[in-house]
Short mmCIF file of C-alpha atoms in Angstrom, two decimals:
data_model
loop_
_atom_site.label_atom_id
_atom_site.label_comp_id
_atom_site.label_asym_id
_atom_site.label_seq_id
_atom_site.Cartn_x
_atom_site.Cartn_y
_atom_site.Cartn_z
CA MET J 1 -24.50 22.38 -54.35
CA PHE J 2 -26.83 21.32 -57.01
CA GLY J 3 -25.50 18.23 -57.45
CA MET J 4 -26.55 16.53 -54.05
CA GLU J 5 -29.14 13.84 -53.67
CA SER J 6 -31.99 14.44 -51.72
CA GLN J 7 -31.62 14.01 -47.60
CA THR J 8 -33.03 13.95 -44.42
CA ASN J 9 -32.25 17.40 -43.12
CA ILE J 10 -31.56 17.37 -39.23
CA LEU J 11 -32.94 20.53 -37.53
CA GLU J 12 -32.61 22.34 -34.03
CA SER J 13 -35.58 23.02 -32.41
CA PRO J 14 -37.24 26.13 -32.79
CA VAL J 15 -35.68 26.26 -36.11
CA LYS J 16 -38.88 25.62 -38.50
CA ILE J 17 -38.11 25.21 -42.08
CA GLY J 18 -40.95 23.50 -43.86
CA PRO J 19 -38.52 20.71 -46.41
CA SER J 20 -41.18 21.50 -49.37
CA ARG J 21 -39.23 24.81 -49.30
CA SER J 22 -36.19 22.68 -50.63
CA PRO J 23 -35.47 20.18 -54.26
CA PHE J 24 -33.34 18.59 -52.07
CA ILE J 25 -34.66 17.77 -48.61
CA LYS J 26 -36.42 14.62 -48.72
CA GLU J 27 -37.44 14.35 -44.85
CA ARG J 28 -37.34 16.97 -41.88
CA ILE J 29 -36.71 15.98 -38.53
CA GLY J 30 -37.42 19.42 -35.72
CA VAL J 31 -34.50 17.95 -32.73
CA ILE J 32 -36.46 17.81 -29.22
CA PHE J 33 -34.53 15.19 -27.42
CA GLU J 34 -30.90 13.72 -28.38
CA GLY J 35 -28.65 11.07 -26.57
CA GLU J 36 -24.97 9.70 -26.67
CA SER J 37 -26.51 6.09 -26.53
CA LEU J 38 -29.98 4.48 -27.50
CA GLU J 39 -30.94 4.18 -23.71
CA GLU J 40 -29.72 7.56 -23.07
CA LEU J 41 -32.49 8.78 -25.37
CA LEU J 42 -34.81 6.72 -24.19
CA GLU J 43 -34.49 7.94 -20.47
CA LYS J 44 -35.51 10.94 -21.84
CA LEU J 45 -39.00 10.30 -23.65
CA ALA J 46 -39.98 9.06 -20.50
CA SER J 47 -39.98 12.85 -19.03
CA PHE J 48 -42.15 13.43 -22.87
CA GLU J 49 -46.11 14.00 -22.78
CA VAL J 50 -48.06 14.54 -25.92
CA SER J 51 -51.78 15.59 -25.18
CA GLY J 52 -54.43 16.38 -27.85
CA GLU J 53 -53.22 14.30 -30.22
CA THR J 54 -52.66 11.06 -31.00
CA PHE J 55 -49.00 10.03 -32.25
CA LYS J 56 -46.19 7.26 -34.27
CA VAL J 57 -42.35 6.97 -33.68
CA ILE J 58 -40.64 5.95 -36.79
CA PHE J 59 -37.13 4.88 -37.17
CA LEU J 60 -35.29 6.67 -39.73
CA LYS J 61 -32.56 4.53 -41.48
CA ASN J 62 -28.94 5.49 -42.05
CA GLY J 63 -27.06 2.56 -41.55
CA GLU J 64 -27.23 -1.23 -41.17
CA GLU J 65 -30.09 -1.60 -39.07
CA THR J 66 -32.37 -4.37 -39.93
CA PHE J 67 -36.30 -4.54 -39.97
CA GLU J 68 -36.40 -5.88 -36.28
CA ASN J 69 -34.02 -3.39 -34.63
CA ARG J 70 -36.11 -0.22 -35.82
CA ARG J 71 -39.42 -1.94 -35.00
CA THR J 72 -38.37 -2.87 -31.90
CA ILE J 73 -36.97 0.80 -31.54
CA GLU J 74 -40.09 2.63 -33.20
CA ARG J 75 -41.96 0.16 -29.91
CA GLU J 76 -39.46 1.03 -27.02
CA ALA J 77 -40.19 4.89 -28.28
CA GLY J 78 -43.43 4.97 -28.35
CA GLN J 79 -44.13 3.09 -25.12
CA ARG J 80 -41.99 5.66 -23.29
CA ILE J 81 -43.95 8.82 -24.78
CA LYS J 82 -47.17 9.67 -22.17
CA GLY J 83 -50.01 10.12 -24.27
CA ILE J 84 -51.93 8.38 -26.96
CA ALA J 85 -50.31 6.62 -29.94
CA ASP J 86 -52.19 5.70 -33.13
CA ILE J 87 -49.99 3.75 -36.44
CA ARG J 88 -53.01 3.79 -38.87
CA HIS J 89 -53.50 7.43 -38.75
CA PRO J 90 -51.39 9.39 -36.06
CA GLN J 91 -52.31 13.21 -36.08
CA ARG J 92 -48.51 14.00 -35.17
CA MET J 93 -45.17 12.78 -36.55
CA PHE J 94 -41.63 11.17 -34.80
CA ALA J 95 -39.25 10.04 -35.66
CA VAL J 96 -35.60 8.57 -34.14
CA MET J 97 -32.23 8.36 -35.82
CA HIS J 98 -29.17 7.66 -35.16
CA VAL J 99 -26.38 10.33 -36.77
CA ASN J 100 -23.39 11.56 -36.63
CA GLY J 101 -22.36 9.93 -33.66
CA ARG J 102 -25.36 10.75 -32.07
CA TRP J 103 -29.14 9.67 -31.04
CA VAL J 104 -32.18 12.57 -31.87
CA PHE J 105 -35.85 12.53 -31.70
CA GLY J 106 -38.57 14.74 -32.70
CA ASP J 107 -41.28 16.02 -35.29
CA TYR J 108 -41.15 14.53 -38.24
CA VAL J 109 -41.69 15.73 -41.26
CA LYS J 110 -42.23 14.23 -45.19
CA SER J 111 -41.09 16.60 -48.45
CA GLU J 112 -44.23 16.71 -50.85
CA SER J 113 -42.01 17.52 -53.94
CA VAL J 114 -44.32 20.63 -54.91
CA TRP J 115 -41.49 21.72 -57.25
CA PHE J 116 -42.32 18.01 -58.92
CA ARG J 117 -45.82 18.40 -59.84
CA HIS J 118 -44.65 22.38 -61.36
CA GLN J 119 -42.47 20.40 -64.60
CA GLN J 120 -46.40 19.52 -65.57
CA LYS J 121 -46.63 23.31 -66.88
CA PRO J 122 -49.21 24.39 -70.03
CA HIS J 123 -46.46 25.73 -71.42
CA GLN J 124 -42.83 24.94 -71.68
CA TYR J 125 -39.30 27.18 -72.90
CA SER J 126 -36.66 25.13 -74.07
CA THR J 127 -33.95 27.11 -72.15
CA ALA J 128 -36.02 27.58 -68.98
CA LEU J 129 -34.61 26.42 -65.86
CA SER J 130 -35.39 23.20 -64.68
CA THR J 131 -38.11 23.60 -61.65
CA ARG J 132 -35.14 22.06 -59.27
CA VAL J 133 -32.89 24.00 -59.88
CA ALA J 134 -35.52 27.13 -59.79
CA ARG J 135 -36.63 26.30 -56.42
CA ALA J 136 -33.09 26.18 -55.78
CA VAL J 137 -31.96 29.26 -56.67
CA VAL J 138 -34.98 30.94 -55.41
CA ASN J 139 -34.39 29.87 -51.81
CA ILE J 140 -31.29 31.02 -52.30
CA ALA J 141 -32.55 34.60 -53.03
CA VAL J 142 -34.59 34.40 -50.54
CA PRO J 143 -33.86 32.20 -47.62
CA ASN J 144 -36.59 33.86 -45.22
CA PRO J 145 -39.70 35.76 -47.02
CA THR J 146 -40.66 37.40 -44.39
CA GLY J 147 -40.71 41.25 -45.63
CA ILE J 148 -38.82 40.55 -48.66
CA LYS J 149 -39.91 41.46 -51.56
CA ALA J 150 -38.64 40.53 -55.46
CA ILE J 151 -38.55 40.39 -58.50
CA ASP J 152 -37.61 38.67 -61.60
CA PRO J 153 -36.82 40.71 -64.02
CA CYS J 154 -36.30 38.30 -67.08
CA CYS J 155 -39.36 36.00 -66.00
CA GLY J 156 -39.59 34.24 -69.42
CA ILE J 157 -42.05 31.84 -68.90
CA GLY J 158 -42.58 31.38 -65.47
CA THR J 159 -40.77 28.42 -64.05
CA VAL J 160 -38.55 30.88 -61.15
CA LEU J 161 -41.64 32.55 -60.30
CA ILE J 162 -43.89 29.81 -59.74
CA GLU J 163 -41.03 28.24 -57.33
CA ALA J 164 -40.89 31.49 -56.00
CA LEU J 165 -45.38 32.47 -55.42
CA SER J 166 -45.70 28.33 -54.03
CA MET J 167 -43.24 29.04 -51.44
CA GLY J 168 -45.46 32.59 -50.18
CA ILE J 169 -42.48 35.05 -51.55
CA ASP J 170 -43.77 38.37 -52.03
CA ILE J 171 -42.38 38.46 -55.84
CA VAL J 172 -43.30 39.59 -59.42
CA GLY J 173 -42.27 39.01 -62.73
CA SER J 174 -41.56 41.49 -65.71
CA ASP J 175 -39.67 40.13 -69.39
CA ASN J 176 -39.09 42.47 -72.37
CA ASN J 177 -40.39 39.59 -75.21
CA PRO J 178 -44.61 40.52 -75.28
CA VAL J 179 -44.92 37.63 -77.14
CA ILE J 180 -44.51 34.91 -73.97
CA LEU J 181 -46.10 36.82 -71.70
CA ALA J 182 -50.05 35.40 -72.18
CA GLY J 183 -48.38 31.87 -71.68
CA THR J 184 -46.55 32.94 -67.99
CA ARG J 185 -49.29 34.38 -67.01
CA GLU J 186 -50.78 30.74 -67.71
CA ASN J 187 -48.49 28.69 -66.21
CA ILE J 188 -48.94 30.64 -63.02
CA ASN J 189 -53.03 30.06 -63.10
CA HIS J 190 -52.58 26.69 -63.63
CA PHE J 191 -51.10 25.91 -59.87
CA GLY J 192 -53.59 28.63 -58.39
CA LEU J 193 -50.49 31.08 -57.92
CA SER J 194 -50.69 34.70 -58.81
CA CYS J 195 -48.83 37.66 -58.79
CA GLU J 196 -48.05 40.92 -61.30
CA VAL J 197 -46.26 40.12 -64.47
CA LYS J 198 -45.06 43.30 -66.49
CA PHE J 199 -44.12 43.74 -70.40
CA LYS J 200 -41.01 46.12 -69.76
CA ASP J 201 -37.28 46.20 -69.86
CA MET J 202 -35.29 45.65 -66.88
CA ARG J 203 -33.59 48.91 -68.03
CA ASP J 204 -36.97 50.37 -67.37
CA ILE J 205 -37.60 49.10 -64.13
CA VAL J 206 -37.89 52.44 -60.90
CA ASP J 207 -39.76 50.00 -58.29
CA GLN J 208 -37.66 48.91 -55.63
CA TYR J 209 -37.16 45.24 -54.46
CA ASP J 210 -35.04 43.31 -51.73
CA VAL J 211 -33.89 40.86 -54.28
CA ALA J 212 -33.85 40.17 -57.48
CA ILE J 213 -33.52 36.73 -59.81
CA ILE J 214 -31.87 37.27 -63.00
CA ASP J 215 -31.78 34.32 -66.07
CA LEU J 216 -29.87 35.97 -67.93
CA PRO J 217 -31.01 35.40 -71.49
CA TYR J 218 -29.23 33.13 -74.05
CA ASN J 219 -30.86 31.23 -76.10
CA LEU J 220 -29.95 31.94 -80.14
CA CYS J 221 -32.84 34.71 -80.43
CA SER J 222 -31.48 36.56 -77.29
CA VAL J 223 -27.66 37.07 -77.80
CA LEU J 224 -26.50 39.70 -75.36
CA SER J 225 -23.57 41.79 -76.20
CA ALA J 226 -21.36 42.42 -73.33
CA GLU J 227 -22.74 46.60 -73.16
CA GLU J 228 -25.94 44.97 -73.11
CA GLN J 229 -25.04 42.85 -69.99
CA LEU J 230 -23.56 45.83 -68.73
CA GLU J 231 -26.68 47.77 -68.95
CA MET J 232 -28.87 45.26 -67.78
CA LEU J 233 -26.89 44.60 -64.23
CA GLN J 234 -25.94 48.66 -63.69
CA SER J 235 -29.47 48.74 -63.89
CA ALA J 236 -29.99 46.42 -61.19
CA ARG J 237 -27.91 47.53 -59.02
CA ARG J 238 -30.14 50.59 -59.06
CA PHE J 239 -33.66 48.87 -58.05
CA ALA J 240 -32.39 46.15 -56.40
CA ASP J 241 -29.86 45.19 -52.82
CA LYS J 242 -29.15 42.05 -53.95
CA ILE J 243 -29.16 40.03 -56.97
CA VAL J 244 -29.17 36.56 -57.84
CA VAL J 245 -27.55 35.27 -61.57
CA VAL J 246 -27.76 32.51 -63.24
CA THR J 247 -24.95 32.53 -66.44
CA VAL J 248 -23.91 30.15 -68.99
CA GLU J 249 -21.05 32.22 -69.72
CA PRO J 250 -18.06 34.26 -66.79
CA ILE J 251 -19.74 37.19 -65.92
CA ASP J 252 -17.56 37.94 -63.04
CA LYS J 253 -16.08 41.02 -65.15
CA ILE J 254 -18.78 42.52 -65.85
CA LEU J 255 -20.44 42.04 -62.91
CA MET J 256 -17.73 43.93 -61.03
CA GLU J 257 -17.95 46.80 -62.91
CA ALA J 258 -21.57 46.78 -62.59
CA GLY J 259 -21.05 47.79 -59.04
CA PHE J 260 -21.42 45.04 -57.43
CA GLU J 261 -19.46 42.11 -55.53
CA ILE J 262 -19.53 38.65 -55.37
CA ILE J 263 -20.32 37.08 -52.31
CA ASP J 264 -20.85 33.32 -53.50
CA ARG J 265 -21.80 31.03 -56.31
CA ALA J 266 -22.35 27.33 -57.39
CA VAL J 267 -22.82 25.79 -60.39
CA ALA J 268 -26.23 23.37 -61.73
CA LYS J 269 -25.10 20.49 -64.46
CA LYS J 270 -27.34 18.96 -66.37
CA GLY J 271 -24.91 16.55 -68.57
CA VAL J 272 -22.67 18.17 -70.36
CA PHE J 273 -25.28 21.74 -69.86
CA SER J 274 -24.14 23.87 -67.29
CA ARG J 275 -25.01 27.08 -65.57
CA GLU J 276 -23.53 29.13 -63.09
CA VAL J 277 -25.50 30.73 -60.22
CA ILE J 278 -23.91 33.95 -58.68
CA VAL J 279 -24.90 35.52 -55.57
CA CYS J 280 -24.09 39.32 -55.56
CA ARG J 281 -24.51 42.80 -53.05
#
């Protein structure tokens, strides 16, 4: 999963997922029409009307199409749509693409790479997750934020909190290291975001949450014994229905001993260093 390159995401309407939520999706097409051939697709566009907005059609390259062919297809598609075209400042963008043996047309959205901007935080932490991996982990933990309460009980410098908050997720943070929490709060405020960040050991958390994202401490100042890891995970089972754990060492046995069922996993690699992301319930 984490080794994927950014790519176009073809989503069938009426599903609406903003590509900026994902650090791997570069572009998105919300499919309105599709056809087995370009001619069939163009015939369908003849019945399509855009009212109240100007529009533009672009062709997304997915092979060896020449520049001239791409421009020709854009013109032919645009000419069939009923409405006002504006190639310079359109209010609505559409895209045509040949993918998986079919032709598709739909609303086009390009990712803003929000996670990339979050790299420039006032305070850094050498062992913190990268913003790209943190954003992916948050998406795994909270695919649909509606009505979900989340917590990062080992929030560190706030990397996960920032990614979650920027996606509109209701999340709070805590950490048992009081030295870093002022920097955590400053990092969050730096991007115009806000959430509760407490000085608290996760074993003392009493509120209930739908999901917890736990990046287990592992640096030289935070070496955890198997007994401490078990205590932490047992406490997480008490206050969260689901957890997503990030770890640099095997913990399957401890997770099962804590009472969790492992339902999915992935590996995030950076050079020779790797972390495992484990989803449990």
